[in-house]
PDB file of C-alpha atoms in Angstrom:
ATOM      1  CA  MET O   1      -7.469   7.833  18.836  1.00 58.00           C
ATOM      2  CA  ASP O   2      -9.711   5.654  16.653  1.00 77.00           C
ATOM      3  CA  PHE O   3      -8.018   3.252  14.339  1.00 84.00           C
ATOM      4  CA  ASN O   4     -11.257   1.939  12.959  1.00 82.00           C
ATOM      5  CA  THR O   5     -11.570   5.112  10.699  1.00 83.00           C
ATOM      6  CA  SER O   6      -8.165   4.712   9.295  1.00 87.00           C
ATOM      7  CA  MET O   7      -9.074   1.177   8.657  1.00 88.00           C
ATOM      8  CA  GLN O   8     -12.531   1.897   7.073  1.00 85.00           C
ATOM      9  CA  ILE O   9     -10.776   4.499   4.871  1.00 87.00           C
ATOM     10  CA  SER O  10      -8.358   1.812   3.704  1.00 89.00           C
ATOM     11  CA  ALA O  11     -11.293  -0.630   3.310  1.00 87.00           C
ATOM     12  CA  ILE O  12     -13.233   2.020   1.022  1.00 86.00           C
ATOM     13  CA  GLY O  13      -9.946   2.524  -0.908  1.00 89.00           C
ATOM     14  CA  MET O  14      -9.659  -1.195  -1.645  1.00 91.00           C
ATOM     15  CA  SER O  15     -13.103  -1.377  -2.589  1.00 88.00           C
ATOM     16  CA  ASN O  16     -12.791   1.660  -4.938  1.00 89.00           C
ATOM     17  CA  GLU O  17      -9.905  -0.045  -6.773  1.00 92.00           C
ATOM     18  CA  LYS O  18     -11.702  -3.141  -7.147  1.00 91.00           C
ATOM     19  CA  ALA O  19     -14.693  -1.444  -8.618  1.00 91.00           C
ATOM     20  CA  ARG O  20     -12.056   0.148 -11.299  1.00 92.00           C
ATOM     21  CA  ILE O  21     -10.848  -3.619 -11.884  1.00 94.00           C
ATOM     22  CA  ASP O  22     -14.465  -4.821 -12.164  1.00 93.00           C
ATOM     23  CA  VAL O  23     -15.384  -2.077 -14.729  1.00 94.00           C
ATOM     24  CA  THR O  24     -11.906  -2.543 -16.734  1.00 95.00           C
ATOM     25  CA  SER O  25     -12.618  -6.195 -16.980  1.00 95.00           C
ATOM     26  CA  LEU O  26     -15.926  -5.539 -18.056  1.00 94.00           C
ATOM     27  CA  ASN O  27     -14.633  -3.312 -20.823  1.00 94.00           C
ATOM     28  CA  ILE O  28     -12.024  -5.644 -22.086  1.00 95.00           C
ATOM     29  CA  ALA O  29     -14.531  -8.550 -22.036  1.00 94.00           C
ATOM     30  CA  ASN O  30     -16.976  -6.815 -24.228  1.00 92.00           C
ATOM     31  CA  MET O  31     -14.248  -5.132 -26.553  1.00 91.00           C
ATOM     32  CA  ASN O  32     -14.923  -7.574 -29.425  1.00 91.00           C
ATOM     33  CA  VAL O  33     -18.499  -7.556 -29.009  1.00 91.00           C
ATOM     34  CA  PRO O  34     -20.014  -5.943 -32.218  1.00 91.00           C
ATOM     35  CA  HIS O  35     -22.813  -3.117 -32.062  1.00 88.00           C
ATOM     36  CA  ARG O  36     -26.002  -4.038 -33.554  1.00 83.00           C
ATOM     37  CA  THR O  37     -26.738  -2.861 -36.906  1.00 77.00           C
ATOM     38  CA  ASP O  38     -29.272  -0.484 -35.207  1.00 77.00           C
ATOM     39  CA  GLY O  39     -26.255   0.932 -33.611  1.00 74.00           C
ATOM     40  CA  ALA O  40     -27.307  -0.345 -30.042  1.00 83.00           C
ATOM     41  CA  GLY O  41     -24.506  -2.369 -28.256  1.00 86.00           C
ATOM     42  CA  TYR O  42     -22.079  -2.007 -25.474  1.00 89.00           C
ATOM     43  CA  GLN O  43     -20.813   1.374 -24.278  1.00 89.00           C
ATOM     44  CA  PRO O  44     -17.482   1.652 -22.632  1.00 91.00           C
ATOM     45  CA  LEU O  45     -17.710   2.056 -18.956  1.00 91.00           C
ATOM     46  CA  HIS O  46     -15.719   4.449 -16.581  1.00 90.00           C
ATOM     47  CA  ALA O  47     -15.450   3.973 -12.869  1.00 90.00           C
ATOM     48  CA  VAL O  48     -15.310   7.631 -11.268  1.00 88.00           C
ATOM     49  CA  PRO O  49     -14.350   7.102  -7.616  1.00 87.00           C
ATOM     50  CA  ARG O  50     -15.795   9.762  -5.304  1.00 83.00           C
ATOM     51  CA  GLU O  51     -13.321  11.516  -2.875  1.00 83.00           C
ATOM     52  CA  ILE O  52     -13.044  10.073   0.587  1.00 79.00           C
ATOM     53  CA  GLY O  53     -12.895  13.088   2.942  1.00 77.00           C
ATOM     54  CA  LEU O  54     -11.466  12.806   6.551  1.00 75.00           C
ATOM     55  CA  ASP O  55     -14.782  13.275   7.940  1.00 71.00           C
ATOM     56  CA  PHE O  56     -16.363  10.787   5.400  1.00 64.00           C
ATOM     57  CA  LEU O  57     -17.870   8.491   7.938  1.00 64.00           C
ATOM     58  CA  SER O  58     -20.309  11.343   8.951  1.00 65.00           C
ATOM     59  CA  THR O  59     -21.162  11.757   5.521  1.00 63.00           C
ATOM     60  CA  LEU O  60     -22.172   8.205   4.696  1.00 63.00           C
ATOM     61  CA  SER O  61     -25.782   6.710   4.957  1.00 63.00           C
ATOM     62  CA  GLU O  62     -26.364   4.050   7.535  1.00 62.00           C
ATOM     63  CA  THR O  63     -26.215   1.414   4.591  1.00 63.00           C
ATOM     64  CA  GLU O  64     -23.296   2.567   3.063  1.00 62.00           C
ATOM     65  CA  ARG O  65     -21.441   2.926   6.503  1.00 59.00           C
ATOM     66  CA  THR O  66     -22.110  -0.753   7.063  1.00 59.00           C
ATOM     67  CA  THR O  67     -21.320  -2.061   3.711  1.00 61.00           C
ATOM     68  CA  LEU O  68     -18.801   0.303   2.913  1.00 60.00           C
ATOM     69  CA  LYS O  69     -20.178   0.597  -0.786  1.00 59.00           C
ATOM     70  CA  GLY O  70     -21.289   3.356  -3.038  1.00 53.00           C
ATOM     71  CA  GLN O  71     -18.125   5.340  -3.412  1.00 76.00           C
ATOM     72  CA  VAL O  72     -17.735   4.780  -7.098  1.00 85.00           C
ATOM     73  CA  ASP O  73     -19.945   6.182  -9.858  1.00 86.00           C
ATOM     74  CA  ILE O  74     -19.878   4.038 -13.001  1.00 87.00           C
ATOM     75  CA  VAL O  75     -20.522   6.180 -16.009  1.00 88.00           C
ATOM     76  CA  ALA O  76     -21.249   4.688 -19.335  1.00 88.00           C
ATOM     77  CA  ASP O  77     -19.319   6.611 -22.349  1.00 85.00           C
ATOM     78  CA  THR O  78     -22.148   7.436 -24.665  1.00 82.00           C
ATOM     79  CA  THR O  79     -20.228  10.257 -26.730  1.00 83.00           C
ATOM     80  CA  SER O  80     -17.537   7.969 -28.064  1.00 81.00           C
ATOM     81  CA  GLU O  81     -17.711   6.853 -31.691  1.00 84.00           C
ATOM     82  CA  SER O  82     -17.676   3.126 -32.530  1.00 86.00           C
ATOM     83  CA  ARG O  83     -14.543   1.422 -33.801  1.00 88.00           C
ATOM     84  CA  MET O  84     -15.119   0.660 -37.386  1.00 90.00           C
ATOM     85  CA  VAL O  85     -13.485  -2.508 -38.615  1.00 90.00           C
ATOM     86  CA  LEU O  86     -13.585  -3.705 -41.904  1.00 92.00           C
ATOM     87  CA  GLU O  87     -15.016  -7.013 -42.155  1.00 90.00           C
ATOM     88  CA  PRO O  88     -16.942  -7.787 -45.178  1.00 90.00           C
ATOM     89  CA  GLY O  89     -19.160 -10.565 -45.064  1.00 88.00           C
ATOM     90  CA  HIS O  90     -19.480 -10.463 -41.079  1.00 88.00           C
ATOM     91  CA  PRO O  91     -23.263 -10.685 -40.638  1.00 88.00           C
ATOM     92  CA  MET O  92     -23.194  -7.613 -38.552  1.00 85.00           C
ATOM     93  CA  ALA O  93     -21.285  -5.479 -41.357  1.00 86.00           C
ATOM     94  CA  ASP O  94     -22.928  -2.360 -42.605  1.00 86.00           C
ATOM     95  CA  ALA O  95     -23.487  -1.620 -46.414  1.00 87.00           C
ATOM     96  CA  ARG O  96     -19.857  -0.743 -46.758  1.00 90.00           C
ATOM     97  CA  GLY O  97     -18.383  -3.911 -45.033  1.00 89.00           C
ATOM     98  CA  TYR O  98     -17.611  -2.190 -41.790  1.00 90.00           C
ATOM     99  CA  VAL O  99     -18.553  -3.641 -38.275  1.00 91.00           C
ATOM    100  CA  ALA O 100     -19.106  -1.424 -35.353  1.00 90.00           C
ATOM    101  CA  TYR O 101     -17.206  -2.124 -32.220  1.00 91.00           C
ATOM    102  CA  PRO O 102     -17.220  -0.287 -28.752  1.00 91.00           C
ATOM    103  CA  GLN O 103     -14.174   2.457 -28.577  1.00 91.00           C
ATOM    104  CA  ILE O 104     -12.324   0.401 -26.059  1.00 91.00           C
ATOM    105  CA  ASP O 105      -8.395   0.970 -26.021  1.00 91.00           C
ATOM    106  CA  GLN O 106      -6.903  -2.243 -24.702  1.00 92.00           C
ATOM    107  CA  LEU O 107      -3.623  -0.548 -23.759  1.00 95.00           C
ATOM    108  CA  GLN O 108      -5.463   1.981 -21.951  1.00 93.00           C
ATOM    109  CA  GLU O 109      -7.466  -0.664 -20.025  1.00 94.00           C
ATOM    110  CA  THR O 110      -4.396  -2.625 -19.456  1.00 95.00           C
ATOM    111  CA  LEU O 111      -2.612   0.401 -17.943  1.00 95.00           C
ATOM    112  CA  THR O 112      -5.840   1.188 -15.762  1.00 94.00           C
ATOM    113  CA  LEU O 113      -5.938  -2.473 -14.472  1.00 95.00           C
ATOM    114  CA  MET O 114      -2.183  -2.145 -13.349  1.00 95.00           C
ATOM    115  CA  SER O 115      -2.554   1.375 -11.658  1.00 93.00           C
ATOM    116  CA  ALA O 116      -5.730  -0.123  -9.882  1.00 94.00           C
ATOM    117  CA  LEU O 117      -3.690  -3.213  -8.919  1.00 94.00           C
ATOM    118  CA  ARG O 118      -0.735  -0.924  -7.457  1.00 93.00           C
ATOM    119  CA  ALA O 119      -3.251   1.423  -5.740  1.00 93.00           C
ATOM    120  CA  TYR O 120      -4.874  -1.641  -4.148  1.00 94.00           C
ATOM    121  CA  ASP O 121      -1.721  -3.012  -3.010  1.00 94.00           C
ATOM    122  CA  ALA O 122      -0.887   0.458  -1.303  1.00 94.00           C
ATOM    123  CA  ASN O 123      -4.291   0.264   0.428  1.00 93.00           C
ATOM    124  CA  VAL O 124      -3.506  -3.171   1.810  1.00 95.00           C
ATOM    125  CA  VAL O 125      -0.206  -1.887   3.149  1.00 94.00           C
ATOM    126  CA  ALA O 126      -1.782   0.928   4.941  1.00 94.00           C
ATOM    127  CA  ALA O 127      -4.559  -1.175   6.482  1.00 94.00           C
ATOM    128  CA  ASN O 128      -1.588  -3.590   7.673  1.00 94.00           C
ATOM    129  CA  VAL O 129       0.111  -0.536   9.128  1.00 94.00           C
ATOM    130  CA  THR O 130      -2.724   0.566  10.896  1.00 93.00           C
ATOM    131  CA  LYS O 131      -3.252  -2.832  12.421  1.00 92.00           C
ATOM    132  CA  ALA O 132       0.416  -2.867  13.253  1.00 92.00           C
ATOM    133  CA  MET O 133      -0.033   0.258  15.307  1.00 91.00           C
ATOM    134  CA  ALA O 134      -3.116  -0.726  17.021  1.00 90.00           C
ATOM    135  CA  THR O 135      -1.319  -3.760  18.022  1.00 89.00           C
ATOM    136  CA  ARG O 136       1.360  -2.231  19.492  1.00 88.00           C
ATOM    137  CA  ALA O 137      -0.807   0.153  21.239  1.00 88.00           C
ATOM    138  CA  LEU O 138      -2.118  -2.997  23.131  1.00 87.00           C
ATOM    139  CA  ASP O 139       1.290  -3.838  24.036  1.00 85.00           C
ATOM    140  CA  ILE O 140       1.691  -0.764  26.017  1.00 85.00           C
ATOM    141  CA  GLY O 141       2.537  -1.963  29.802  1.00 79.00           C
ATOM    142  CA  GLY O 142       3.347  -5.346  28.863  1.00 79.00           C
ATOM    143  CA  GLN O 143       6.516  -7.449  29.021  1.00 71.00           C
ATOM    144  CA  SER O 144       9.173  -4.928  27.574  1.00 56.00           C
TER     145      SER O 144
ATOM    146  CA  MET U   1      13.803  14.992  39.092  1.00 57.00           C
ATOM    147  CA  PRO U   2      11.241  12.081  40.097  1.00 66.00           C
ATOM    148  CA  LEU U   3      12.266   8.805  38.774  1.00 65.00           C
ATOM    149  CA  ILE U   4       9.348   8.621  36.689  1.00 68.00           C
ATOM    150  CA  ASN U   5       8.519  11.834  34.987  1.00 73.00           C
ATOM    151  CA  PRO U   6       4.800  12.244  34.772  1.00 74.00           C
ATOM    152  CA  GLN U   7       5.405  14.752  31.709  1.00 77.00           C
ATOM    153  CA  LEU U   8       6.715  11.943  29.682  1.00 81.00           C
ATOM    154  CA  PHE U   9       3.608  10.179  29.817  1.00 83.00           C
ATOM    155  CA  THR U  10       1.527  13.135  28.863  1.00 81.00           C
ATOM    156  CA  VAL U  11       3.994  13.997  25.977  1.00 81.00           C
ATOM    157  CA  ALA U  12       3.926  10.465  24.795  1.00 86.00           C
ATOM    158  CA  ARG U  13       0.104  10.585  24.492  1.00 85.00           C
ATOM    159  CA  VAL U  14       0.526  13.529  22.373  1.00 83.00           C
ATOM    160  CA  GLY U  15       2.828  11.869  20.133  1.00 85.00           C
ATOM    161  CA  LEU U  16       0.636   8.699  19.811  1.00 88.00           C
ATOM    162  CA  ASP U  17      -2.260  10.865  19.228  1.00 86.00           C
ATOM    163  CA  ARG U  18      -0.572  12.964  16.504  1.00 85.00           C
ATOM    164  CA  ALA U  19       0.847   9.655  14.822  1.00 89.00           C
ATOM    165  CA  ALA U  20      -2.489   8.041  14.718  1.00 89.00           C
ATOM    166  CA  ALA U  21      -3.864  11.223  13.323  1.00 88.00           C
ATOM    167  CA  ALA U  22      -1.111  11.479  10.624  1.00 89.00           C
ATOM    168  CA  ASN U  23      -1.851   7.722   9.797  1.00 91.00           C
ATOM    169  CA  GLN U  24      -5.590   8.481   9.114  1.00 89.00           C
ATOM    170  CA  VAL U  25      -4.780  11.495   6.696  1.00 90.00           C
ATOM    171  CA  MET U  26      -2.101   9.246   5.056  1.00 91.00           C
ATOM    172  CA  ALA U  27      -4.395   6.288   4.744  1.00 91.00           C
ATOM    173  CA  THR U  28      -7.011   8.884   3.174  1.00 91.00           C
ATOM    174  CA  ASN U  29      -4.436  10.035   0.661  1.00 92.00           C
ATOM    175  CA  ILE U  30      -3.813   6.428  -0.519  1.00 92.00           C
ATOM    176  CA  ALA U  31      -7.295   5.487  -0.859  1.00 90.00           C
ATOM    177  CA  ASN U  32      -7.955   8.630  -3.059  1.00 90.00           C
ATOM    178  CA  ALA U  33      -4.633   8.305  -4.913  1.00 89.00           C
ATOM    179  CA  ASN U  34      -6.818   7.434  -8.265  1.00 87.00           C
ATOM    180  CA  VAL U  35      -9.603  10.131  -7.393  1.00 88.00           C
ATOM    181  CA  PRO U  36      -9.480  12.586 -10.317  1.00 87.00           C
ATOM    182  CA  GLY U  37      -8.294  16.074  -9.008  1.00 89.00           C
ATOM    183  CA  TYR U  38      -7.657  14.889  -5.554  1.00 90.00           C
ATOM    184  CA  THR U  39      -4.571  16.738  -3.831  1.00 91.00           C
ATOM    185  CA  ALA U  40      -2.637  15.112  -1.055  1.00 91.00           C
ATOM    186  CA  LYS U  41      -3.321  16.463   2.513  1.00 89.00           C
ATOM    187  CA  ARG U  42      -1.112  16.727   5.382  1.00 87.00           C
ATOM    188  CA  ILE U  43      -1.203  17.579   8.958  1.00 86.00           C
ATOM    189  CA  ALA U  44       0.678  20.637  10.127  1.00 80.00           C
ATOM    190  CA  PHE U  45       1.777  20.129  13.847  1.00 73.00           C
ATOM    191  CA  ASP U  46       2.732  22.991  15.807  1.00 61.00           C
ATOM    192  CA  SER U  47       5.640  22.975  17.748  1.00 60.00           C
ATOM    193  CA  GLU U  48       4.297  23.008  21.226  1.00 59.00           C
ATOM    194  CA  ILE U  49       5.274  19.291  21.792  1.00 57.00           C
ATOM    195  CA  ASN U  50       9.152  20.457  21.869  1.00 57.00           C
ATOM    196  CA  ARG U  51       8.595  22.119  25.259  1.00 57.00           C
ATOM    197  CA  LEU U  52       8.550  19.355  27.892  1.00 55.00           C
ATOM    198  CA  SER U  53       7.866  21.292  30.819  1.00 55.00           C
ATOM    199  CA  ALA U  54       5.198  21.391  33.363  1.00 53.00           C
ATOM    200  CA  ASP U  55       3.389  24.473  31.761  1.00 57.00           C
ATOM    201  CA  VAL U  56       2.407  22.596  28.558  1.00 58.00           C
ATOM    202  CA  ASP U  57      -1.452  22.524  28.416  1.00 60.00           C
ATOM    203  CA  VAL U  58      -1.586  19.289  26.684  1.00 60.00           C
ATOM    204  CA  ASP U  59      -5.593  19.021  26.445  1.00 62.00           C
ATOM    205  CA  GLY U  60      -5.161  22.449  24.773  1.00 60.00           C
ATOM    206  CA  LEU U  61      -3.319  21.501  22.151  1.00 61.00           C
ATOM    207  CA  SER U  62      -4.578  21.238  18.869  1.00 61.00           C
ATOM    208  CA  PRO U  63      -4.344  17.906  17.053  1.00 63.00           C
ATOM    209  CA  GLY U  64      -3.031  19.584  13.894  1.00 70.00           C
ATOM    210  CA  ASP U  65      -4.567  21.147  11.195  1.00 77.00           C
ATOM    211  CA  VAL U  66      -5.204  19.470   7.806  1.00 83.00           C
ATOM    212  CA  ILE U  67      -3.726  21.430   4.981  1.00 84.00           C
ATOM    213  CA  ASP U  68      -3.854  20.613   1.386  1.00 87.00           C
ATOM    214  CA  THR U  69      -0.437  20.365  -0.171  1.00 86.00           C
ATOM    215  CA  GLY U  70      -2.011  21.028  -3.862  1.00 87.00           C
ATOM    216  CA  GLU U  71       0.200  18.109  -5.098  1.00 89.00           C
ATOM    217  CA  THR U  72      -1.107  14.974  -6.416  1.00 89.00           C
ATOM    218  CA  VAL U  73      -0.595  11.873  -4.501  1.00 89.00           C
ATOM    219  CA  GLN U  74       2.546   9.742  -5.217  1.00 89.00           C
ATOM    220  CA  LEU U  75       1.934   6.518  -4.140  1.00 88.00           C
ATOM    221  CA  ASP U  76       5.372   5.187  -3.349  1.00 88.00           C
ATOM    222  CA  LEU U  77       6.038   8.240  -1.426  1.00 89.00           C
ATOM    223  CA  ALA U  78       2.791   7.914   0.499  1.00 91.00           C
ATOM    224  CA  VAL U  79       3.535   4.349   1.547  1.00 91.00           C
ATOM    225  CA  ALA U  80       6.861   5.143   2.541  1.00 91.00           C
ATOM    226  CA  GLU U  81       5.582   8.005   4.632  1.00 90.00           C
ATOM    227  CA  LEU U  82       3.061   5.717   6.148  1.00 92.00           C
ATOM    228  CA  GLY U  83       5.713   3.137   7.278  1.00 91.00           C
ATOM    229  CA  GLN U  84       7.803   5.921   8.721  1.00 92.00           C
ATOM    230  CA  ASN U  85       4.869   7.311  10.658  1.00 92.00           C
ATOM    231  CA  ALA U  86       4.017   3.821  11.992  1.00 92.00           C
ATOM    232  CA  LEU U  87       7.645   3.386  13.145  1.00 92.00           C
ATOM    233  CA  ARG U  88       7.454   6.400  14.979  1.00 91.00           C
ATOM    234  CA  TYR U  89       4.190   5.330  16.943  1.00 93.00           C
ATOM    235  CA  GLN U  90       5.896   2.006  17.498  1.00 92.00           C
ATOM    236  CA  ALA U  91       8.847   3.691  18.994  1.00 92.00           C
ATOM    237  CA  ILE U  92       6.753   6.111  21.168  1.00 92.00           C
ATOM    238  CA  ALA U  93       4.673   2.947  22.419  1.00 92.00           C
ATOM    239  CA  ARG U  94       7.717   1.004  23.277  1.00 91.00           C
ATOM    240  CA  LEU U  95       9.103   4.060  25.243  1.00 89.00           C
ATOM    241  CA  VAL U  96       5.927   3.925  27.665  1.00 91.00           C
ATOM    242  CA  THR U  97       6.560   0.303  27.947  1.00 90.00           C
ATOM    243  CA  LYS U  98      10.040   0.867  29.087  1.00 88.00           C
ATOM    244  CA  GLU U  99       9.021   3.576  31.439  1.00 87.00           C
ATOM    245  CA  LEU U 100       6.483   1.576  32.932  1.00 87.00           C
ATOM    246  CA  GLY U 101       9.017  -1.316  33.210  1.00 87.00           C
ATOM    247  CA  LEU U 102      11.148   1.070  35.397  1.00 84.00           C
ATOM    248  CA  LEU U 103       8.173   1.853  37.631  1.00 84.00           C
ATOM    249  CA  SER U 104       7.312  -1.650  37.874  1.00 85.00           C
ATOM    250  CA  LEU U 105      11.138  -2.273  38.974  1.00 85.00           C
ATOM    251  CA  ALA U 106      11.157   0.402  41.305  1.00 83.00           C
ATOM    252  CA  MET U 107       7.792  -1.104  42.956  1.00 84.00           C
ATOM    253  CA  GLN U 108       9.518  -4.556  43.215  1.00 86.00           C
ATOM    254  CA  ASP U 109      12.482  -2.950  45.007  1.00 81.00           C
ATOM    255  CA  GLY U 110      14.763  -3.700  42.098  1.00 74.00           C
ATOM    256  CA  ARG U 111      13.861  -7.276  42.093  1.00 76.00           C
ATOM    257  CA  ARG U 112      12.755  -9.048  38.911  1.00 65.00           C
TER     258      ARG U 112
END
């Protein structure tokens, strides 16, 4: 039985959760960056991980297999409306005194951070368990 | 009954293989825990392993079918199951070591 596959599955799991944390951090960092008056500006991002199948190693390209990357799609949310905040006198304010900010919910982003962190931990546990099993297999036939 | 039961090693091998396969499926569940729409998988083992007799065709045993439980992954349960499974693996590995120790003891005429 090949323990490498289990290990790589956990590694991809960790990499996926890290991508979610990256994207969430980016959203939080840009939360209060106003849109330009022509409407252009930061769009909230979503990390959408792809499902890892049991036979996933055969579905990966050579590069993906060596780097274990490319398992998360990062999608910009172009449909959400801007968050309008009344700040008259702000240099980016429109004619009515409103400034447009990206539609980012801080509570939601924080929850995503926490759930990604827990899932990352779980993947670390899984990798450690796999390692313990492989080590124990090496002990077979040793001093009992 | 011989001192060293050759069937034991065969059955232990199947047990180790199955625990390792289950570990892979559980690791996959954990890795996919936050994938939208993913449902937990598990391995359905047949009960062939229960018969510790000479006529069990070990190589013909299927490693177990992966079935879809249709439920979302519960991270805490998944990690607990993973630990349980690893414990089973370690127990079987320990058993093989003990059996080999017996064999070694017999070869040395009972001397350590």
